[in-house]
Short mmCIF file of C-alpha atoms and ligand atoms in Angstrom, two decimals:
data_model
loop_
_atom_site.label_atom_id
_atom_site.label_comp_id
_atom_site.label_asym_id
_atom_site.label_seq_id
_atom_site.Cartn_x
_atom_site.Cartn_y
_atom_site.Cartn_z
CA MET A 1 2.46 -14.01 51.19
CA ARG A 2 4.33 -11.95 49.03
CA VAL A 3 7.89 -13.30 48.47
CA PHE A 4 7.50 -14.64 45.28
CA SER A 5 10.64 -17.18 45.68
CA ILE A 6 10.66 -19.91 42.67
CA VAL A 7 10.62 -22.82 46.02
CA CYS A 8 7.19 -20.56 47.13
CA VAL A 9 5.83 -20.92 43.47
CA VAL A 10 6.08 -24.60 43.16
CA GLY A 11 4.86 -25.66 46.61
CA LEU A 12 2.08 -23.44 45.76
CA LEU A 13 1.29 -25.45 42.55
CA SER A 14 1.89 -28.80 43.96
CA THR A 15 -0.40 -28.03 47.08
CA THR A 16 -3.13 -26.56 44.75
CA ALA A 17 -3.00 -29.75 42.64
CA LEU A 18 -3.14 -32.23 45.49
CA ALA A 19 -5.89 -30.33 47.39
CA ALA A 20 -9.32 -31.92 48.47
CA PRO A 21 -12.30 -29.90 47.46
CA ALA A 22 -13.13 -27.46 50.46
CA PRO A 23 -16.85 -28.15 52.08
CA MET A 24 -18.63 -25.55 50.57
CA THR A 25 -19.88 -22.19 52.36
CA GLN A 26 -21.88 -19.52 52.26
CA ASP A 27 -20.38 -16.16 52.34
CA SER A 28 -21.31 -16.19 56.08
CA GLY A 29 -19.75 -19.31 56.44
CA ALA A 30 -22.88 -21.27 57.01
CA PRO A 31 -22.72 -24.63 55.14
CA VAL A 32 -24.45 -24.75 51.65
CA GLY A 33 -26.40 -28.41 51.05
CA ASP A 34 -27.20 -27.81 47.61
CA ASN A 35 -25.57 -25.71 44.81
CA GLU A 36 -27.29 -26.94 41.66
CA ASN A 37 -31.18 -26.44 43.02
CA SER A 38 -33.14 -23.66 43.86
CA LYS A 39 -35.67 -24.03 46.60
CA THR A 40 -39.24 -23.93 45.57
CA ALA A 41 -42.89 -24.25 46.76
CA GLY A 42 -43.52 -27.63 45.49
CA PRO A 43 -41.76 -29.61 42.32
CA GLU A 44 -42.91 -27.15 40.02
CA GLY A 45 -43.95 -24.46 42.48
CA PRO A 46 -42.36 -20.51 42.06
CA VAL A 47 -38.83 -20.24 43.93
CA LEU A 48 -38.87 -19.10 47.40
CA LEU A 49 -37.49 -15.83 48.03
CA GLU A 50 -36.35 -17.80 51.28
CA ASP A 51 -33.33 -19.24 49.80
CA PHE A 52 -31.01 -16.97 50.79
CA HIS A 53 -27.93 -18.69 49.14
CA LEU A 54 -29.48 -18.51 45.74
CA ILE A 55 -30.05 -14.82 46.30
CA GLU A 56 -26.82 -13.88 47.36
CA LYS A 57 -25.09 -16.25 45.17
CA LEU A 58 -26.93 -14.08 42.21
CA ALA A 59 -26.48 -10.65 43.92
CA ARG A 60 -22.73 -11.25 44.35
CA PHE A 61 -22.61 -12.24 40.54
CA ASP A 62 -24.50 -9.23 39.60
CA ARG A 63 -21.62 -7.45 41.22
CA GLU A 64 -18.46 -9.01 39.78
CA ARG A 65 -17.37 -6.52 37.30
CA ILE A 66 -15.84 -2.84 38.70
CA PRO A 67 -15.16 -0.24 36.23
CA GLU A 68 -12.20 -0.98 33.79
CA ARG A 69 -9.43 1.49 33.94
CA VAL A 70 -10.07 4.73 31.61
CA VAL A 71 -7.04 3.89 29.59
CA HIS A 72 -4.60 0.67 29.77
CA ALA A 73 -8.00 -1.47 30.47
CA ARG A 74 -6.28 -4.61 28.62
CA GLY A 75 -3.52 -5.68 30.90
CA THR A 76 -1.58 -8.95 32.46
CA GLY A 77 0.35 -9.06 35.69
CA ALA A 78 2.86 -10.93 37.13
CA GLN A 79 5.02 -11.07 40.32
CA GLY A 80 8.77 -11.15 40.84
CA MET A 81 11.63 -9.85 42.56
CA PHE A 82 14.01 -6.66 41.96
CA VAL A 83 17.80 -7.54 43.18
CA ALA A 84 19.92 -4.45 43.43
CA SER A 85 23.34 -4.62 41.69
CA GLU A 86 25.14 -1.91 43.55
CA ASP A 87 25.12 0.57 46.05
CA PHE A 88 23.22 3.75 44.46
CA SER A 89 22.83 5.79 47.84
CA ARG A 90 25.50 8.21 46.70
CA TYR A 91 22.06 9.74 44.69
CA THR A 92 19.25 8.10 46.57
CA LYS A 93 18.15 7.25 50.13
CA ALA A 94 15.41 5.00 48.62
CA SER A 95 16.42 1.76 50.58
CA LEU A 96 16.06 -0.10 47.88
CA PHE A 97 18.88 0.89 46.10
CA GLY A 98 20.89 0.60 49.43
CA GLN A 99 23.07 -2.30 48.71
CA ALA A 100 24.23 -5.04 46.15
CA GLY A 101 22.06 -7.97 46.80
CA LYS A 102 19.04 -6.76 48.24
CA GLU A 103 15.97 -8.08 47.10
CA THR A 104 12.82 -6.26 46.64
CA PRO A 105 9.62 -8.16 45.76
CA VAL A 106 7.64 -6.71 42.61
CA PHE A 107 3.57 -6.93 40.74
CA VAL A 108 4.16 -5.76 37.34
CA ARG A 109 1.15 -5.05 34.87
CA PHE A 110 2.08 -4.81 31.54
CA SER A 111 -0.96 -3.48 29.40
CA THR A 112 -2.10 -1.67 26.16
CA VAL A 113 -3.47 1.41 26.21
CA MET A 114 -6.81 2.18 24.23
CA GLY A 115 -8.77 -0.87 23.99
CA PHE A 116 -11.29 -1.92 26.07
CA ARG A 117 -10.77 -5.03 28.85
CA GLY A 118 -10.75 -8.54 26.60
CA ALA A 119 -9.44 -5.96 23.45
CA PRO A 120 -6.90 -7.75 21.51
CA GLU A 121 -3.17 -7.35 22.57
CA ALA A 122 -1.52 -6.42 19.09
CA ALA A 123 -2.79 -3.18 18.58
CA ARG A 124 -0.50 -0.36 17.56
CA ASP A 125 -0.37 1.31 20.91
CA PRO A 126 2.08 1.95 23.55
CA ARG A 127 2.77 -0.92 25.97
CA GLY A 128 2.15 0.06 29.85
CA PHE A 129 5.13 -1.22 31.91
CA ALA A 130 4.01 -0.67 35.09
CA VAL A 131 5.91 -2.12 38.12
CA LYS A 132 4.83 -2.02 42.05
CA PHE A 133 8.28 -2.58 44.30
CA TYR A 134 6.76 -3.47 47.92
CA THR A 135 10.09 -1.98 49.58
CA ASP A 136 10.97 -1.78 53.25
CA GLN A 137 9.96 1.94 53.35
CA GLY A 138 6.54 1.54 51.49
CA ASN A 139 5.55 0.81 48.02
CA TRP A 140 6.90 2.51 45.17
CA ASP A 141 5.51 2.75 41.85
CA LEU A 142 7.41 3.17 38.45
CA VAL A 143 4.28 3.62 36.18
CA GLY A 144 6.05 3.70 32.89
CA ILE A 145 5.68 3.01 29.16
CA ASN A 146 7.85 0.32 26.39
CA GLU A 147 9.04 4.26 24.86
CA PRO A 148 10.97 6.86 26.24
CA VAL A 149 8.81 9.52 25.46
CA PHE A 150 4.87 10.69 25.22
CA PHE A 151 2.68 12.24 23.00
CA ILE A 152 2.05 15.33 24.85
CA ARG A 153 3.75 17.17 27.70
CA ASP A 154 0.93 19.21 29.67
CA ALA A 155 -1.78 16.86 31.74
CA ILE A 156 -4.32 19.40 30.93
CA LYS A 157 -4.13 17.85 27.19
CA PHE A 158 -4.45 13.93 28.20
CA PRO A 159 -7.94 13.68 28.35
CA ASP A 160 -8.28 14.87 24.85
CA PHE A 161 -5.58 12.95 23.67
CA VAL A 162 -7.73 9.89 25.22
CA HIS A 163 -10.69 10.87 23.49
CA ALA A 164 -9.38 11.20 20.17
CA ASN A 165 -7.68 7.81 20.35
CA LYS A 166 -10.26 5.74 21.97
CA PRO A 167 -13.29 4.16 20.13
CA SER A 168 -15.33 6.97 18.56
CA ALA A 169 -18.06 8.74 20.62
CA ILE A 170 -20.90 7.42 17.70
CA THR A 171 -19.91 4.08 16.52
CA ASP A 172 -17.57 3.00 19.47
CA ILE A 173 -15.15 1.82 16.81
CA GLN A 174 -11.45 3.56 16.83
CA ASP A 175 -10.90 5.92 14.12
CA PRO A 176 -7.61 7.14 12.70
CA ASN A 177 -9.65 10.30 11.49
CA LEU A 178 -10.07 11.48 14.90
CA ALA A 179 -6.71 10.24 16.19
CA PHE A 180 -4.85 12.32 13.34
CA ASP A 181 -7.17 15.17 13.75
CA PHE A 182 -6.01 15.60 17.27
CA PHE A 183 -2.45 14.72 16.23
CA SER A 184 -2.38 16.80 13.64
CA ARG A 185 -2.85 19.95 16.16
CA THR A 186 -0.33 18.26 18.39
CA PRO A 187 3.22 18.72 16.70
CA GLU A 188 4.74 17.44 20.11
CA ALA A 189 3.49 14.26 19.22
CA THR A 190 5.97 13.99 15.89
CA ASN A 191 8.69 12.25 18.22
CA MET A 192 6.45 9.64 19.79
CA LEU A 193 4.58 8.66 16.46
CA THR A 194 7.94 8.13 15.03
CA TYR A 195 8.54 5.63 18.07
CA LEU A 196 5.15 4.12 17.85
CA TYR A 197 5.13 3.10 14.41
CA SER A 198 8.70 2.04 14.80
CA PRO A 199 9.78 -1.74 14.07
CA ILE A 200 9.62 -1.90 18.17
CA GLY A 201 6.60 -0.12 18.53
CA MET A 202 4.46 -2.86 17.99
CA PRO A 203 6.40 -5.58 20.44
CA ALA A 204 6.86 -9.50 19.65
CA SER A 205 6.03 -10.10 23.23
CA TYR A 206 5.80 -8.43 26.69
CA ARG A 207 9.18 -10.13 27.02
CA GLU A 208 10.95 -8.64 24.28
CA MET A 209 10.28 -4.75 25.13
CA ASP A 210 11.98 -2.28 27.23
CA GLY A 211 10.45 0.04 29.54
CA PHE A 212 11.02 3.45 30.40
CA GLY A 213 9.42 5.65 33.10
CA VAL A 214 9.45 8.59 30.69
CA HIS A 215 9.56 11.47 33.12
CA ALA A 216 12.55 12.82 34.89
CA PHE A 217 12.46 11.98 38.77
CA ARG A 218 13.90 14.01 41.54
CA LEU A 219 16.36 11.60 43.52
CA VAL A 220 17.41 12.78 46.91
CA ASN A 221 20.34 11.24 49.15
CA ALA A 222 20.82 11.16 53.08
CA GLN A 223 22.62 14.37 52.92
CA GLY A 224 19.91 16.12 51.37
CA GLN A 225 21.56 16.36 47.93
CA GLN A 226 19.38 16.15 44.59
CA ILE A 227 19.76 15.00 41.51
CA PHE A 228 17.34 14.50 38.44
CA ALA A 229 17.46 10.92 37.05
CA LYS A 230 15.28 9.16 34.34
CA PHE A 231 14.80 4.94 34.61
CA HIS A 232 15.12 2.42 32.02
CA TRP A 233 14.49 -1.28 31.82
CA LYS A 234 16.38 -3.53 29.20
CA SER A 235 15.13 -6.59 28.28
CA VAL A 236 17.40 -9.25 28.76
CA GLN A 237 15.30 -11.08 26.18
CA GLY A 238 16.39 -8.55 23.73
CA ILE A 239 13.99 -6.39 21.74
CA HIS A 240 11.99 -7.31 18.60
CA GLY A 241 8.87 -6.61 17.06
CA LEU A 242 6.01 -7.78 14.78
CA THR A 243 4.95 -7.00 11.22
CA LEU A 244 2.31 -5.72 10.01
CA GLU A 245 1.14 -9.12 8.63
CA GLN A 246 2.05 -10.60 11.86
CA GLN A 247 0.22 -8.08 13.64
CA GLN A 248 -2.89 -8.60 11.46
CA THR A 249 -3.08 -12.52 12.14
CA ALA A 250 -1.66 -12.23 15.80
CA ASP A 251 -3.54 -14.39 18.37
CA PRO A 252 -5.65 -11.95 20.50
CA ASN A 253 -4.46 -12.77 23.58
CA TYR A 254 -0.92 -13.33 22.09
CA ALA A 255 1.47 -11.30 24.68
CA THR A 256 -0.49 -12.72 27.74
CA ARG A 257 -0.31 -16.12 26.54
CA ASP A 258 3.53 -15.96 25.73
CA LEU A 259 4.27 -13.99 29.28
CA TYR A 260 2.35 -16.87 31.08
CA ASP A 261 3.63 -19.52 28.90
CA ASN A 262 7.11 -19.01 29.80
CA ILE A 263 6.78 -18.14 33.72
CA ARG A 264 4.95 -21.46 33.94
CA ALA A 265 8.01 -23.24 32.19
CA GLY A 266 10.59 -21.64 34.32
CA HIS A 267 11.82 -19.59 31.90
CA PHE A 268 11.79 -16.24 33.88
CA PRO A 269 11.80 -12.86 31.89
CA LYS A 270 14.30 -10.45 33.16
CA TRP A 271 14.86 -6.71 33.03
CA ASP A 272 18.16 -4.49 33.83
CA LEU A 273 17.01 -1.51 35.14
CA TYR A 274 19.60 1.47 33.97
CA VAL A 275 19.45 5.12 35.62
CA GLN A 276 20.71 8.27 34.07
CA VAL A 277 21.33 11.19 36.32
CA LEU A 278 21.71 15.01 35.63
CA THR A 279 21.85 18.02 38.22
CA ALA A 280 19.57 21.03 37.73
CA GLU A 281 22.45 22.68 36.17
CA GLN A 282 22.81 20.29 33.61
CA VAL A 283 19.36 20.01 32.85
CA ALA A 284 19.23 23.72 32.35
CA GLN A 285 22.17 23.50 29.80
CA LEU A 286 20.43 21.07 27.50
CA PRO A 287 19.23 22.56 24.43
CA TYR A 288 15.66 21.01 24.83
CA ASP A 289 13.53 21.04 27.90
CA GLY A 290 14.72 18.45 30.06
CA PHE A 291 11.48 18.28 31.84
CA ASP A 292 9.54 17.83 28.73
CA ASP A 293 8.32 14.21 28.54
CA THR A 294 8.57 14.34 24.77
CA LYS A 295 12.29 14.26 24.78
CA THR A 296 14.75 11.87 25.85
CA TRP A 297 17.83 12.77 27.49
CA GLU A 298 20.48 12.52 24.73
CA ASN A 299 24.02 11.22 25.14
CA VAL A 300 23.20 10.91 29.23
CA PRO A 301 25.40 7.77 30.37
CA GLU A 302 23.10 4.74 32.30
CA THR A 303 23.87 2.97 35.31
CA LYS A 304 23.05 -0.24 35.93
CA VAL A 305 21.23 -0.36 39.63
CA GLY A 306 19.27 -4.25 39.07
CA THR A 307 17.65 -6.79 37.97
CA MET A 308 14.02 -7.62 37.81
CA THR A 309 12.80 -11.22 37.24
CA LEU A 310 9.03 -12.09 36.64
CA ASN A 311 8.67 -15.76 38.20
CA LYS A 312 4.94 -16.00 39.39
CA VAL A 313 1.63 -16.33 37.53
CA PRO A 314 -0.71 -14.60 39.93
CA ASP A 315 -3.26 -17.12 41.84
CA ASN A 316 -6.27 -14.92 40.51
CA TYR A 317 -6.80 -12.26 37.68
CA PHE A 318 -9.14 -10.27 39.33
CA GLN A 319 -7.64 -9.99 42.84
CA TYR A 320 -4.14 -9.34 41.22
CA THR A 321 -4.04 -7.70 37.89
CA GLU A 322 -7.84 -5.87 38.06
CA GLN A 323 -7.54 -4.62 41.39
CA SER A 324 -3.38 -3.56 41.20
CA ALA A 325 -3.51 0.26 41.55
CA PHE A 326 -0.34 1.93 40.36
CA ALA A 327 -0.02 5.51 40.84
CA PRO A 328 3.17 7.85 40.02
CA GLY A 329 2.45 9.38 43.47
CA VAL A 330 3.37 6.56 45.23
CA MET A 331 7.04 7.21 46.40
CA VAL A 332 9.62 6.28 48.63
CA PRO A 333 12.10 8.28 50.63
CA GLY A 334 14.88 9.28 48.02
CA ILE A 335 12.49 9.69 45.08
CA GLU A 336 10.20 12.46 44.66
CA PRO A 337 8.49 14.55 41.37
CA SER A 338 10.52 16.48 38.72
CA PRO A 339 8.57 19.99 37.67
CA ASP A 340 7.55 17.79 34.84
CA LYS A 341 4.21 19.09 33.77
CA MET A 342 2.65 15.83 32.66
CA LEU A 343 4.21 14.00 35.75
CA GLN A 344 2.58 16.48 38.06
CA GLY A 345 -0.84 16.03 36.39
CA ARG A 346 -0.36 12.42 37.17
CA LEU A 347 0.33 12.56 40.76
CA PHE A 348 -3.44 13.81 40.94
CA ALA A 349 -5.31 11.29 38.58
CA TYR A 350 -4.32 7.72 39.31
CA ALA A 351 -5.35 7.78 43.08
CA ASP A 352 -8.32 9.65 42.21
CA THR A 353 -9.50 6.95 39.64
CA GLN A 354 -8.41 4.22 42.23
CA ARG A 355 -10.74 5.60 44.67
CA TYR A 356 -13.48 5.56 42.33
CA ARG A 357 -12.51 2.30 39.97
CA VAL A 358 -11.61 0.30 43.33
CA GLY A 359 -13.04 1.88 46.11
CA THR A 360 -11.88 4.19 48.75
CA ASN A 361 -9.38 1.41 50.62
CA TYR A 362 -8.15 0.15 47.62
CA GLN A 363 -4.37 0.26 49.64
CA GLU A 364 -5.63 -2.44 51.85
CA LEU A 365 -6.25 -5.03 49.29
CA PRO A 366 -3.28 -7.52 49.22
CA VAL A 367 -1.95 -6.33 45.87
CA ASN A 368 -1.47 -2.88 46.83
CA ARG A 369 -0.84 -3.25 50.84
CA PRO A 370 2.46 -2.12 51.33
CA LEU A 371 4.96 -5.11 53.31
CA VAL A 372 5.11 -2.35 56.19
CA LYS A 373 2.93 -1.53 58.33
CA VAL A 374 0.47 1.37 57.55
CA ALA A 375 0.19 3.75 60.35
CA ASN A 376 -1.79 7.37 59.96
CA ASN A 377 -5.06 8.68 60.86
CA ASN A 378 -6.99 7.98 57.31
CA GLN A 379 -9.99 6.07 58.45
CA ASP A 380 -13.62 4.65 57.50
CA GLY A 381 -15.11 4.46 54.06
CA SER A 382 -16.36 1.83 52.28
CA MET A 383 -14.67 -1.82 52.62
CA SER A 384 -12.43 -0.67 55.20
CA SER A 385 -10.96 -3.72 56.85
CA THR A 386 -7.55 -3.16 58.19
CA PRO A 387 -8.03 -3.07 62.03
CA GLN A 388 -8.44 0.35 63.55
CA VAL A 389 -6.84 0.54 67.19
CA GLY A 390 -7.46 2.87 70.27
CA GLU A 391 -9.09 6.18 70.04
CA VAL A 392 -6.28 8.51 69.56
CA ASN A 393 -7.35 9.22 65.98
CA TYR A 394 -5.51 12.40 65.66
CA GLU A 395 -2.19 14.09 65.72
CA PRO A 396 -0.80 15.94 67.60
CA SER A 397 -1.53 14.01 70.99
CA THR A 398 -0.32 13.72 74.60
CA ALA A 399 -1.57 10.31 74.29
CA LYS A 400 1.27 7.70 74.58
CA ARG A 401 -1.80 4.69 73.70
CA GLU A 402 -1.86 2.01 71.23
CA GLY A 403 -2.90 4.09 67.85
CA ALA A 404 -1.34 7.09 68.74
CA VAL A 405 1.19 7.99 65.72
CA THR A 406 3.85 10.67 65.19
CA PRO A 407 5.69 11.81 61.97
CA GLN A 408 9.61 11.13 61.39
CA PRO A 409 11.08 14.48 60.78
CA SER A 410 13.97 13.14 59.09
CA PHE A 411 11.84 11.93 56.15
CA LYS A 412 10.66 15.45 55.53
CA LEU A 413 10.36 16.02 51.65
CA SER A 414 12.93 18.08 49.79
CA GLU A 415 13.69 21.82 49.67
CA TYR A 416 14.34 23.14 46.38
CA PRO A 417 14.09 26.86 45.05
CA VAL A 418 11.00 28.23 42.56
CA SER A 419 10.85 31.55 41.07
CA GLY A 420 8.88 33.33 38.38
CA ALA A 421 5.34 34.66 37.89
CA ALA A 422 2.85 32.31 38.21
CA GLN A 423 1.49 31.61 34.34
CA GLN A 424 -0.31 29.50 31.90
CA ASN A 425 2.05 29.15 29.16
CA ALA A 426 3.74 26.31 27.03
CA ILE A 427 7.41 25.51 27.79
CA ALA A 428 9.84 27.90 26.20
CA LYS A 429 12.23 25.39 24.15
CA THR A 430 9.46 23.47 22.23
CA ASP A 431 12.03 21.95 19.38
CA ASP A 432 9.09 19.56 18.26
CA PHE A 433 10.58 17.88 15.50
CA GLY A 434 14.57 17.72 16.00
CA GLN A 435 14.90 14.46 18.20
CA ALA A 436 11.93 12.77 15.76
CA GLY A 437 14.29 13.59 12.97
CA GLU A 438 17.18 12.04 14.37
CA HIS A 439 15.27 8.95 15.68
CA TRP A 440 14.17 8.61 12.07
CA ARG A 441 17.47 8.74 10.86
CA SER A 442 18.88 5.71 13.28
CA LEU A 443 16.53 3.41 12.00
CA GLY A 444 18.14 2.45 8.58
CA LYS A 445 16.71 1.39 5.35
CA ASP A 446 14.87 -1.46 7.01
CA GLY A 447 13.23 0.37 9.78
CA GLN A 448 12.01 3.56 7.91
CA ALA A 449 10.53 1.16 5.33
CA TYR A 450 8.65 -0.32 8.14
CA LEU A 451 7.61 2.66 9.58
CA ILE A 452 6.59 4.21 6.35
CA LYS A 453 4.10 1.30 5.24
CA VAL A 454 2.86 0.83 8.79
CA MET A 455 1.72 4.56 9.07
CA ALA A 456 0.95 4.84 5.59
CA SER A 457 -1.79 2.09 6.67
CA ASP A 458 -3.34 4.07 9.32
CA LEU A 459 -2.73 7.70 7.61
CA SER A 460 -4.48 6.80 4.37
CA GLN A 461 -7.87 6.01 6.24
CA VAL A 462 -7.77 9.39 7.26
CA THR A 463 -10.30 11.09 4.63
CA ASP A 464 -9.81 15.01 5.34
CA HIS A 465 -6.78 16.31 3.17
CA GLY A 466 -5.91 19.10 5.18
CA ILE A 467 -5.65 16.62 8.45
CA LYS A 468 -3.45 14.58 6.35
CA LEU A 469 -1.20 17.43 4.71
CA ARG A 470 -0.70 18.85 8.12
CA GLN A 471 0.39 15.98 9.87
CA VAL A 472 2.68 14.64 7.09
CA SER A 473 4.18 18.15 7.23
CA TYR A 474 5.44 17.66 11.03
CA PHE A 475 7.24 14.33 9.63
CA TYR A 476 8.56 16.36 6.77
CA LYS A 477 10.13 19.03 9.35
CA ALA A 478 11.51 16.29 11.37
CA ASP A 479 13.24 15.14 8.12
CA ARG A 480 12.46 16.04 4.45
CA GLY A 481 13.13 12.21 3.36
CA TYR A 482 10.78 11.30 6.22
CA GLY A 483 8.06 13.54 5.28
CA THR A 484 8.72 12.70 1.24
CA GLN A 485 8.19 8.86 1.86
CA LEU A 486 5.47 9.34 3.87
CA ALA A 487 3.80 11.75 1.44
CA GLN A 488 4.49 9.24 -1.45
CA ALA A 489 3.04 6.41 0.75
CA THR A 490 -0.18 8.32 1.02
CA HIS A 491 -0.59 9.78 -2.09
CA LEU A 492 0.05 13.42 -0.99
CA ASP A 493 1.38 16.28 -3.20
CA VAL A 494 5.33 16.57 -1.77
CA THR A 495 5.40 20.03 -3.14
CA GLU A 496 1.89 20.81 -1.16
CA VAL A 497 3.46 19.49 2.13
CA ALA A 498 6.86 20.81 1.78
CA ALA A 499 4.80 24.44 1.06
CA LEU A 500 3.10 23.92 4.18
CA ALA A 501 6.20 22.79 6.31
CA ALA A 502 8.01 25.98 5.18
CA LYS A 503 5.15 28.31 5.82
CA GLU A 504 4.82 27.07 9.33
CA MET A 505 8.57 27.24 10.04
CA SER A 506 8.13 30.71 9.40
CA HIS A 507 5.76 31.27 11.99
C1 HEM B 1 -1.01 13.54 32.35
C2 HEM B 1 -1.11 12.68 31.84
C3 HEM B 1 -1.57 11.33 32.23
C4 HEM B 1 -3.25 10.96 32.93
C5 HEM B 1 -3.72 12.02 33.42
C6 HEM B 1 -2.88 9.48 33.23
C7 HEM B 1 -3.95 8.74 33.72
C8 HEM B 1 -3.81 7.26 33.95
C9 HEM B 1 -5.35 6.80 34.56
C10 HEM B 1 -6.33 7.14 35.33
C11 HEM B 1 -4.88 5.66 34.57
C12 HEM B 1 -5.78 4.31 34.97
C13 HEM B 1 -5.45 4.05 36.31
C14 HEM B 1 -6.08 3.02 37.00
O1 HEM B 1 -7.50 2.84 37.00
O2 HEM B 1 -5.59 2.42 38.21
C15 HEM B 1 -3.63 5.27 33.77
C16 HEM B 1 -3.26 4.05 33.51
C17 HEM B 1 -1.90 3.98 33.46
N1 HEM B 1 -0.81 4.81 32.82
FE1 HEM B 1 -1.40 7.07 32.57
N2 HEM B 1 -2.17 8.91 32.20
C18 HEM B 1 -1.29 10.00 32.06
C19 HEM B 1 0.35 9.80 31.07
C20 HEM B 1 0.82 8.77 31.33
C21 HEM B 1 2.14 8.24 31.01
C22 HEM B 1 3.20 9.91 30.50
C23 HEM B 1 2.54 7.17 30.81
C24 HEM B 1 3.82 6.59 30.94
C25 HEM B 1 5.23 7.04 31.08
C26 HEM B 1 1.25 6.77 31.41
C27 HEM B 1 1.15 5.28 31.97
C28 HEM B 1 0.56 4.64 32.44
C29 HEM B 1 0.41 3.16 32.58
C30 HEM B 1 1.39 2.07 32.82
C31 HEM B 1 -0.96 2.69 33.34
C32 HEM B 1 -1.53 1.53 33.46
C33 HEM B 1 -1.54 1.15 34.99
C34 HEM B 1 -1.72 -0.43 35.24
O3 HEM B 1 -1.28 -1.22 34.46
O4 HEM B 1 -2.77 -0.33 36.41
N3 HEM B 1 0.36 7.31 31.83
N4 HEM B 1 -3.21 6.51 33.53
#
């Protein structure tokens, strides 16, 4: 049952509370007579291998864990509903945006990025904000975070970024020396670091943060016209952050408790979904690269297209939250990728890891299964469970028998021009510091003081003078005041920072 209405939630809770214990069975369905005493040879004799229930129970227990997500391992899921607020079909034929009032069930998973499963939730880390829409044209996964930009702009750097930020390969403890070693050679991270260490970089709860799709996506309407779009979830609860002191004393499970307590109390959190759109020509005219995910689209109006309400705590953590599989490549007609080099890499990485992490047929699991019937010739593999009918498991075919499938030409992917030489080059308009400086200046005195304090607390742990110097020189390039305050807070010589910044400017 995937329509998560409030009535349904209340109904489920009361049924669960009143239900008599079910007669216990083995996995095979056979009744279990004794679940507390193993079968032994005599009262003190060894345990018998013939106690199949015991062997199966231990074997199943031995296999209870699947590999945790390589990133975003600590997370919390919830179910709910997205309701479109207007007809957005002038830009996209995606059916979920086709008319005001249209309802689409959703599953959302919030997460931290670098910690292991069970790691404390109050980490200075972006928050994952992944939404699976179960639309009537298949699933759409909007796999975003609580910041509008990212640390890097090319997927080829992602494994290095993660290695440097995950616990050390020797100590298994996160180490700012490794993280800033990487960041001090990654100037494009300056904007995202400024968001991460700002007051909203440490959300007071999952309810009180926004979400962003980060990349540009290509929207296609029924006439084949295309436009680029960015998605933004705005929290109706407002945005609030924790201070350094609140973070240091926070309950390790503070975010999950807050979300589930609120949903169970009937205080269902809501987010409005906003969209920015730009034509290809407008993107080309931006002073920065509009497909660079380290940049926001500045001063582009946002249109509200709907509201999401989370109203149900999933019945089982493992079956829903742990086995959920979100992937940026999971799209519906009317939503397609942009040329963003990060997004392009993500299109491959998620389904690949999910085939390994969960298993080949992970999309058959209830949390991942679309509401619509799946019909194609992909088959078999471990844990295949959807009934396969007929023997026409290929296409094209002249057969009109059960099992035969045929493509739907009206849903062919869009066409667009491409040009230029194949190459391995950085983007032309890198502009690594401009938006970071603007963002710093927009924070105001209190926000700036917060940022300096929390960033200095991490940066002060870096022992290598050169790494610290180079890192702070990036913030100096973003804004002199920013770099100067940070240099002072981390006991660096401001003239040395300024000299390095000036030297690099001239390159
Ligand atoms: C090329 C860059 C990236 C790569 C290769 C990558 C790869 C991955 C992988 C392998 C997972 C684990 C998926 C799973 O086990 O189910 C993951 C999870 C996730 N990633 Fe990325 N990622 C990248 C960039 C990003 C960016 C830019 C964002 C945000 C806009 C993001 C947001 C997320 C979220 C929210 C999850 C957790 C999804 C969930 O709750 O299951 N990632 N990523």
